[in-house]
Short mmCIF file of C-alpha atoms in Angstrom, two decimals:
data_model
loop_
_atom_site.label_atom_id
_atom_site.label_comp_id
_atom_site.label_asym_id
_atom_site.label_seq_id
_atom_site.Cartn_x
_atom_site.Cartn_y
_atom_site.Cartn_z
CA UNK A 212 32.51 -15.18 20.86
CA UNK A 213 31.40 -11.66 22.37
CA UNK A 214 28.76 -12.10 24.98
CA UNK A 215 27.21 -8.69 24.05
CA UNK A 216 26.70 -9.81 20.33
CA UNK A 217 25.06 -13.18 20.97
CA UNK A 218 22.35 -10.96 23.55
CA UNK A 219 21.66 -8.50 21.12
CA UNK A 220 21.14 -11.05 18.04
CA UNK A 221 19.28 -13.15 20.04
CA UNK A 222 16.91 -9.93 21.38
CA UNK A 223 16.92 -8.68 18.00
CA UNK A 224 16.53 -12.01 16.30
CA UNK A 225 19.37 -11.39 13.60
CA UNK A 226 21.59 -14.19 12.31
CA UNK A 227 23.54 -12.21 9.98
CA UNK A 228 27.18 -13.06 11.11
CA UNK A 229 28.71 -10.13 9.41
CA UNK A 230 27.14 -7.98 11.70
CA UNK A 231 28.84 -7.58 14.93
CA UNK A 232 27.26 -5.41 18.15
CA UNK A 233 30.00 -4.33 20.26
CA UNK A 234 27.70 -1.69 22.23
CA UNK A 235 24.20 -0.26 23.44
CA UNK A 236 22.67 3.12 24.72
CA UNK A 237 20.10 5.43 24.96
CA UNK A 238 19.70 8.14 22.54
CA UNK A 239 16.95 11.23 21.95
CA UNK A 240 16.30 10.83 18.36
CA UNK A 241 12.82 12.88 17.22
CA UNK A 242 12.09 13.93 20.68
CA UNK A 243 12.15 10.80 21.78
CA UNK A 244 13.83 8.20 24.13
CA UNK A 245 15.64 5.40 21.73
CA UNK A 246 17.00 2.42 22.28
CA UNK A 247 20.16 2.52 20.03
CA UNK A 248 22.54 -1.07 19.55
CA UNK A 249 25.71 0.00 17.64
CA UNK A 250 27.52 -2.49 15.51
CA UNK A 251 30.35 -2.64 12.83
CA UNK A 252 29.19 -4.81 9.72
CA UNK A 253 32.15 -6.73 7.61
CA UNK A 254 33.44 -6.51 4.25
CA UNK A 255 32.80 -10.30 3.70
CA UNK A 256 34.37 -10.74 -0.23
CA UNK A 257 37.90 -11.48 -0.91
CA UNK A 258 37.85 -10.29 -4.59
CA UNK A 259 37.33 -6.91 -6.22
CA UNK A 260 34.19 -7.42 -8.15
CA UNK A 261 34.98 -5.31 -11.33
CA UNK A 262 38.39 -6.40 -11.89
CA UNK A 263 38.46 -9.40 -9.76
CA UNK A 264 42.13 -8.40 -7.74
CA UNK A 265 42.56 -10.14 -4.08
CA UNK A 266 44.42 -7.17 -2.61
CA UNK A 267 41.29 -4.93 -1.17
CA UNK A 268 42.35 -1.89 1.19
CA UNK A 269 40.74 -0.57 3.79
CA UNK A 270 38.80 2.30 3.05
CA UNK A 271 36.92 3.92 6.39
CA UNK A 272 33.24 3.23 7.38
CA UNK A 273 29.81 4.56 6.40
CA UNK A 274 27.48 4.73 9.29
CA UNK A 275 23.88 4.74 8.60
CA UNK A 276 21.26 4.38 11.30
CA UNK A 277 18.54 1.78 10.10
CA UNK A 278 15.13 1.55 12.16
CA UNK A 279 14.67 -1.47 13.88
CA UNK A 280 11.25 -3.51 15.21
CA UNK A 281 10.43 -2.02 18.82
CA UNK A 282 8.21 -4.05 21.14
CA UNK A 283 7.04 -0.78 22.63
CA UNK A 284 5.71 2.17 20.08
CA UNK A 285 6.87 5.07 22.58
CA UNK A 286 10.49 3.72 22.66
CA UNK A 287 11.62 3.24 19.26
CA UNK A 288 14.55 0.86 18.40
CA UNK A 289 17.90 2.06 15.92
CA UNK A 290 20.40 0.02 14.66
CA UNK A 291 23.96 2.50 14.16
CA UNK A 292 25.27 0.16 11.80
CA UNK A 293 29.19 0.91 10.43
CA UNK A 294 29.21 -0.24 7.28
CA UNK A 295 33.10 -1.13 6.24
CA UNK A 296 34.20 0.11 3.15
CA UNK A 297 37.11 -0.95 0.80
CA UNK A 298 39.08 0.67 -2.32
CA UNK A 299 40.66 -2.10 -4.94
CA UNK A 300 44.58 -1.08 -4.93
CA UNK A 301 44.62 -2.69 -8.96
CA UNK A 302 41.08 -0.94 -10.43
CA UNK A 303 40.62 1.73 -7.20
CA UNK A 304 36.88 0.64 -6.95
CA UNK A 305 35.31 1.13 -4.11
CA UNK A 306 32.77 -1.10 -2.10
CA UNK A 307 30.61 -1.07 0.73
CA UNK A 308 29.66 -3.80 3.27
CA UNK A 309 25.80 -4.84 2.96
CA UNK A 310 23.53 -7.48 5.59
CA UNK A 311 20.27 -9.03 5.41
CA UNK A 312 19.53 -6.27 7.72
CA UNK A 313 18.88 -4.14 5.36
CA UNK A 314 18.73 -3.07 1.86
CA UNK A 315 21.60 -0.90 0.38
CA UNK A 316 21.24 2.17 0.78
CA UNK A 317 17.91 2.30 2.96
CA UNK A 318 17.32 3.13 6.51
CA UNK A 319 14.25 0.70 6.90
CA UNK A 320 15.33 -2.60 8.04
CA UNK A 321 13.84 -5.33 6.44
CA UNK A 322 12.03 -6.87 9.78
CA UNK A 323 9.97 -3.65 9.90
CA UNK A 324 8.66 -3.46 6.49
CA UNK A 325 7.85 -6.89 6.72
CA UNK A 326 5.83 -6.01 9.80
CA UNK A 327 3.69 -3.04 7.62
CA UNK A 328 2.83 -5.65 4.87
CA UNK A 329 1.72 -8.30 7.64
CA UNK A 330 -0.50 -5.13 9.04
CA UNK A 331 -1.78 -3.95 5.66
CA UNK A 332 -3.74 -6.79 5.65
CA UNK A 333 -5.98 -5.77 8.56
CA UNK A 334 -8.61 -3.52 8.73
CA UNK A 335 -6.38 -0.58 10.47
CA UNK A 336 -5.68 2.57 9.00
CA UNK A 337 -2.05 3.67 8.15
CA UNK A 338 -1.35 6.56 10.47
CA UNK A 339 -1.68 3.38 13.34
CA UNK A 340 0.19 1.04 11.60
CA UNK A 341 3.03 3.93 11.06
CA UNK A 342 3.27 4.44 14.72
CA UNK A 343 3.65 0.98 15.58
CA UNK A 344 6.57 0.48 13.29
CA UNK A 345 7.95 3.34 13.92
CA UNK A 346 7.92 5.17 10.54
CA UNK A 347 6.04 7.71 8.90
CA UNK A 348 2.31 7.28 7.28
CA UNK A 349 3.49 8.29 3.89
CA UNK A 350 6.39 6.00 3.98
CA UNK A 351 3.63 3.06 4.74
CA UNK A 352 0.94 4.51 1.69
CA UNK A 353 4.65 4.19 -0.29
CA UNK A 354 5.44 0.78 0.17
CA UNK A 355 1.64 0.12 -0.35
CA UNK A 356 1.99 1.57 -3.96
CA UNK A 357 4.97 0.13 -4.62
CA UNK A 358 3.76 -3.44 -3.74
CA UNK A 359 0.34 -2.75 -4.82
CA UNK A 360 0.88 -5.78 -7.57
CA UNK A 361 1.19 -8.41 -4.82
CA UNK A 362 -1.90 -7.32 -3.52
CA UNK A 363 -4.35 -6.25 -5.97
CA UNK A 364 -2.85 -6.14 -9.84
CA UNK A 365 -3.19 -9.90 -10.15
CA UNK A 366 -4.39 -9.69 -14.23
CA UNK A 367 -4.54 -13.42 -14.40
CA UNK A 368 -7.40 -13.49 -11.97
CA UNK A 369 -10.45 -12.35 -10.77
CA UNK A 370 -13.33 -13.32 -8.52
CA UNK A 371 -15.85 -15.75 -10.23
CA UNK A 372 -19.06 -13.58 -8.09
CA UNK A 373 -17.57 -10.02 -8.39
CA UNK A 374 -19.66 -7.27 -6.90
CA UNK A 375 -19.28 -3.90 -7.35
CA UNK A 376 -20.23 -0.81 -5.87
CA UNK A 377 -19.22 2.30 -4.87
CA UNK A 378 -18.26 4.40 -1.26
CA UNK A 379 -17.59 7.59 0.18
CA UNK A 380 -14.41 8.38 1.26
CA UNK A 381 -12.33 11.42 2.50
CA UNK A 382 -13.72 14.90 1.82
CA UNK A 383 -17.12 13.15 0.82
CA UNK A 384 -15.56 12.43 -2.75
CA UNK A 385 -17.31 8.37 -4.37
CA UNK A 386 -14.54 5.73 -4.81
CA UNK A 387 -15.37 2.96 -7.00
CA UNK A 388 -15.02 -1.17 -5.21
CA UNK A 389 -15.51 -4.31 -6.18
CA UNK A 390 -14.80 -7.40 -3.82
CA UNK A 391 -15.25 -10.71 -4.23
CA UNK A 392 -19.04 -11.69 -3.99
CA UNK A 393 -18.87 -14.95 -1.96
CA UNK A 394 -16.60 -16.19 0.98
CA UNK A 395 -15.32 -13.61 2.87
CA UNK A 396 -15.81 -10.57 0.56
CA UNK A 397 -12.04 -9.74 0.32
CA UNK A 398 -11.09 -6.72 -1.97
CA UNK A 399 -10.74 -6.99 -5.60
CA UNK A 400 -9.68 -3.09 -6.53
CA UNK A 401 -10.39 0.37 -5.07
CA UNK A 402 -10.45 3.05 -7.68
CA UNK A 403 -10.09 6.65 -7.26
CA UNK A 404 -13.09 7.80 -8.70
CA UNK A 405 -16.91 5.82 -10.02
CA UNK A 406 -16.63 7.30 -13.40
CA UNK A 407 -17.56 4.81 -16.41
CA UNK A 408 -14.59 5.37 -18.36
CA UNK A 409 -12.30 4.89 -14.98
CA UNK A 410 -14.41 1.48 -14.20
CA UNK A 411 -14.18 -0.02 -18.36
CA UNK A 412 -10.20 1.27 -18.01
CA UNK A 413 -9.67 -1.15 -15.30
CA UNK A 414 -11.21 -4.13 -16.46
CA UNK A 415 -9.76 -3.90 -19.89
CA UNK A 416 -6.48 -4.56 -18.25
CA UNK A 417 -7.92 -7.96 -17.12
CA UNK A 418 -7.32 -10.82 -20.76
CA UNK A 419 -11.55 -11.64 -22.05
CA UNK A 420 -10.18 -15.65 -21.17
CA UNK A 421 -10.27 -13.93 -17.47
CA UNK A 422 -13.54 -12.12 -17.32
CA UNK A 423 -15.03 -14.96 -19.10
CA UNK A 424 -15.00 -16.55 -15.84
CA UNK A 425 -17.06 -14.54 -13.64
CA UNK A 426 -20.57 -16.38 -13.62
CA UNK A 427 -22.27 -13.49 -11.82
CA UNK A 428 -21.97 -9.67 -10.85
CA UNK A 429 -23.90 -7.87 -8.33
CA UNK A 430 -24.49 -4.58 -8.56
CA UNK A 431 -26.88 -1.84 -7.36
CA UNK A 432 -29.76 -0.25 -9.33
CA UNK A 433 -27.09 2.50 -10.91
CA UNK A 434 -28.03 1.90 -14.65
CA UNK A 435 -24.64 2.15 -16.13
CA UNK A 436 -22.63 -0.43 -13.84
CA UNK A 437 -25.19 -3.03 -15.40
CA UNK A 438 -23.99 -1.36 -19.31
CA UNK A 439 -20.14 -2.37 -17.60
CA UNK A 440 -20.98 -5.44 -16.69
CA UNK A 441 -22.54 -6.48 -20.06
CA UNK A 442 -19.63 -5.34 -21.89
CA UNK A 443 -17.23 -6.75 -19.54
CA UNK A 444 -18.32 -10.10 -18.67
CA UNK A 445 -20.28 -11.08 -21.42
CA UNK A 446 -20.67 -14.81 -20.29
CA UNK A 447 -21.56 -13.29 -16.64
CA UNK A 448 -25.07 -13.17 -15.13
CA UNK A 449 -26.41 -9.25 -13.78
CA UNK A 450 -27.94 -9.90 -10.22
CA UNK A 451 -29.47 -6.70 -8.42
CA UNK A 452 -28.65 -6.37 -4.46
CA UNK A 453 -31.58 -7.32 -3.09
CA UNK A 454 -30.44 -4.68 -0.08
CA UNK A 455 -31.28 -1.82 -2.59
CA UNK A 456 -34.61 -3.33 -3.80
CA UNK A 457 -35.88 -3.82 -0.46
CA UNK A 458 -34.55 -0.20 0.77
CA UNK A 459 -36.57 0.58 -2.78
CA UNK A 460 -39.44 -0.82 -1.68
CA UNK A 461 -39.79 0.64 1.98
CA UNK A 462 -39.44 4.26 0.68
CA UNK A 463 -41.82 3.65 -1.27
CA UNK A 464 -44.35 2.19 0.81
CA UNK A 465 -43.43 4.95 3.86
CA UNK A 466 -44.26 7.43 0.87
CA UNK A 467 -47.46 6.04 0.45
CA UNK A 468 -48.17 5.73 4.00
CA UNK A 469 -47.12 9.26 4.32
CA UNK A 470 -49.55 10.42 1.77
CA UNK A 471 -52.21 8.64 2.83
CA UNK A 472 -51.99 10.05 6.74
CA UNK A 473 -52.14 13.71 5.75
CA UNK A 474 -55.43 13.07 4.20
CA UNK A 475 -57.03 12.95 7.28
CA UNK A 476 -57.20 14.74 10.30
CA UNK A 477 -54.67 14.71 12.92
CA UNK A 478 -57.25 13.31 15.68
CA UNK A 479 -59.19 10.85 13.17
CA UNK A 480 -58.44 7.47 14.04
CA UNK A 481 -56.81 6.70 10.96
CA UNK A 482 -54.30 9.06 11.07
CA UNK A 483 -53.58 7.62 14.39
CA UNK A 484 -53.80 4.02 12.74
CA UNK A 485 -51.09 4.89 10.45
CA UNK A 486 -48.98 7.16 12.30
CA UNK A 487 -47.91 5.28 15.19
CA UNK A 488 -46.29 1.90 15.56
CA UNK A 489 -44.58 2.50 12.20
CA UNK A 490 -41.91 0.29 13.00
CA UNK A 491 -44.72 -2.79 12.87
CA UNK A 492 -45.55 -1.95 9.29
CA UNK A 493 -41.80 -2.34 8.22
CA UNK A 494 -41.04 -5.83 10.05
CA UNK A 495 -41.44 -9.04 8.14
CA UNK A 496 -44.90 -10.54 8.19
CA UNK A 497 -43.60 -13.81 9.36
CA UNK A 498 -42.23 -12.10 12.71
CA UNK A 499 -45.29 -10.22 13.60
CA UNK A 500 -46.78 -11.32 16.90
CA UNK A 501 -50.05 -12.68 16.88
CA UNK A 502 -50.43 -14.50 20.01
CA UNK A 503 -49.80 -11.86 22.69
CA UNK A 504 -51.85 -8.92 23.20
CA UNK A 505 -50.96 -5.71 24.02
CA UNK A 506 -52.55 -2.48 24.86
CA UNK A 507 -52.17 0.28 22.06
CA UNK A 508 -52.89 3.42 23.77
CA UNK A 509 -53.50 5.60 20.42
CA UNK A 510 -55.91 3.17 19.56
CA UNK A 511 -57.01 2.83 22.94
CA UNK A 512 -57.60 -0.97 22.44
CA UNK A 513 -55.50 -4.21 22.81
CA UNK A 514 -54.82 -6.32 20.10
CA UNK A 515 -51.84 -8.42 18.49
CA UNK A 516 -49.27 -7.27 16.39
CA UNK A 517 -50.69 -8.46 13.62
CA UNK A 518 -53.84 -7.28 13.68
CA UNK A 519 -52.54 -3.74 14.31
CA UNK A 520 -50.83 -4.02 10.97
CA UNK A 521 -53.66 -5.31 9.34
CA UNK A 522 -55.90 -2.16 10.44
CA UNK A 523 -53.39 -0.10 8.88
CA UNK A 524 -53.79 -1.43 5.42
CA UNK A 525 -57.56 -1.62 5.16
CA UNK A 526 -57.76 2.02 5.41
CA UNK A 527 -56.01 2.23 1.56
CA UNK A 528 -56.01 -0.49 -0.69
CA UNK A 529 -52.92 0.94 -3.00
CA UNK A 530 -50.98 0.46 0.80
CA UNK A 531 -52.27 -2.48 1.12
CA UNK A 532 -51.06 -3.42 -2.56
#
């Protein structure tokens, strides 16, 4: 048993006994100082496979260079791997020696694009996790798309709280989301684009024994994601963010306040009432202060919290409503 073998299997963690390492180097491959382990992988069937002949001929090697896990991102890891190949003396077909190393006929090894699914599901972006494996970012957005059914095209489920909204992404263009509403909010579907037809599209894919399960969707105040959910999930119940009604609610009442200010002169004292300490106006009631005084020097009084809130609102009644 070769001493340099079991090291580099056991660095490497590979168990496939038909490959053999039989030597190591250094290599510049991209401008860069690799780690390269060279080995010679076996031609492990006795048969011919079309015409099923024992008497297989040596045929040569094809040597591919597969790219390997590397514990640091600056020093990339290859694998040379020389793939033995045979010729069947009866039929003349010829075969090629293949590992759980890799797939045929790919230069990935399996280890690293095991290691980009296990990072797709963190919140990184894929230039980073392309530079940890090793690889390029479009070669991680491709195995994304390719295995984009083991994450998100599930059409025998979907979240029973869905909420859906929408996001801006690169080059300020709106991309459609919905994520599941309760627990921890994982993603149900990102969509290219917010447009109706897009959104309907999507969930038609999904059987109506599925989205007769969702008890409730939350959306925003966007009138025609509440038309999509009443189509879609007819058994479903439409609940409106309360984030968006309250961010409803203090615009409005700033506009008010707003209004109300410029009626009166800049040194009046209630355009001072209502001009400063804006923040108070905005908190909730229940956290106002109304123990400890303070000194307001545009008012040029002390009072509590509170009551510096409620001075502000007696000056209008509509503010006050």
């Amino acid at each position: 048993m070769d001493p340099v073998d079991n090291n580099i299997k056991f660095a490497l963690s590979i168990k496939d006994p038909n490959v053999v390492f039989y030597k190591y180097n250094y290599q510049v491959i991209k401008a860069k100082r690799a780690k390269v382990y060279i080995a010679t992988v076996k031609f492990d069937q006795k048969h011919c496979a079309n015409c099923g002949f024992c008497e297989l001929s040596h045929n040569g090697h094809y040597v591919s260079r597969v790219t390997y896990l590397a514990a640091n991102a600056s020093e990339p890891v290859y694998l040379e791997l020389h793939k033995e190949r045979v010729i069947c003396r009866n039929c003349k077909a010829s075969f090629m020696a293949t590992s759980d190393v890799v797939d045929k006929y790919c230069c990935i090894s399996r280890a690293t694009r095991q290691k980009v699914f296990m990072s797709l599901q963190d919140d990184r972006t894929q230039a980073s996790i392309a530079i940890d494996a090793g690889i390029s970012a479009s070669t991680v957005c491709r195995y994304l798309d390719n295995y984009d059914d083991l994450f998100r095209r599930n059409l025998n489920y979907l979240p029973v709280h869905l909420a859906m909204d929408e996001f801006r992404g690169i080059g300020g263009r709106l991309h459609f989301i919905c994520i599941n509403g309760a627990g921890e909010h994982e993603i149900q579907q990102i969509l290219p684009d917010r447009f109706k037809q897009s959104i309907t599209d999507y969930f038609k894919q999904f059987p109506a024994s599925v989205r007769a399960r969702v008890k409730t969707v939350t959306v925003d105040l966007n009138s025609y994601y509440q038309d999509i959910a009443k189509a879609m999930f007819p058994q479903a119940k439409i609940v409106i963010d309360r984030f968006h009604i309250v961010a409803m609610m203090t615009r409005a009442f700033n506009q008010t306040r707003v209004q109300t200010m410029k009626k009166y002169n800049k040194r009046s004292y209630e355009y001072r009432t209502l001009k400063f300490a804006w923040r108070l106006y905005l908190k909730y009631a229940g956290n106002l202060d109304e123990e400890h005084v303070f000194y307001d020097r545009h008012l040029r009084k002390q009072l509590t919290q509170l009551e510096r809130v409620e001075q502000g609102l007696t000056i209008n009644e509509e503010l006050k409503a």
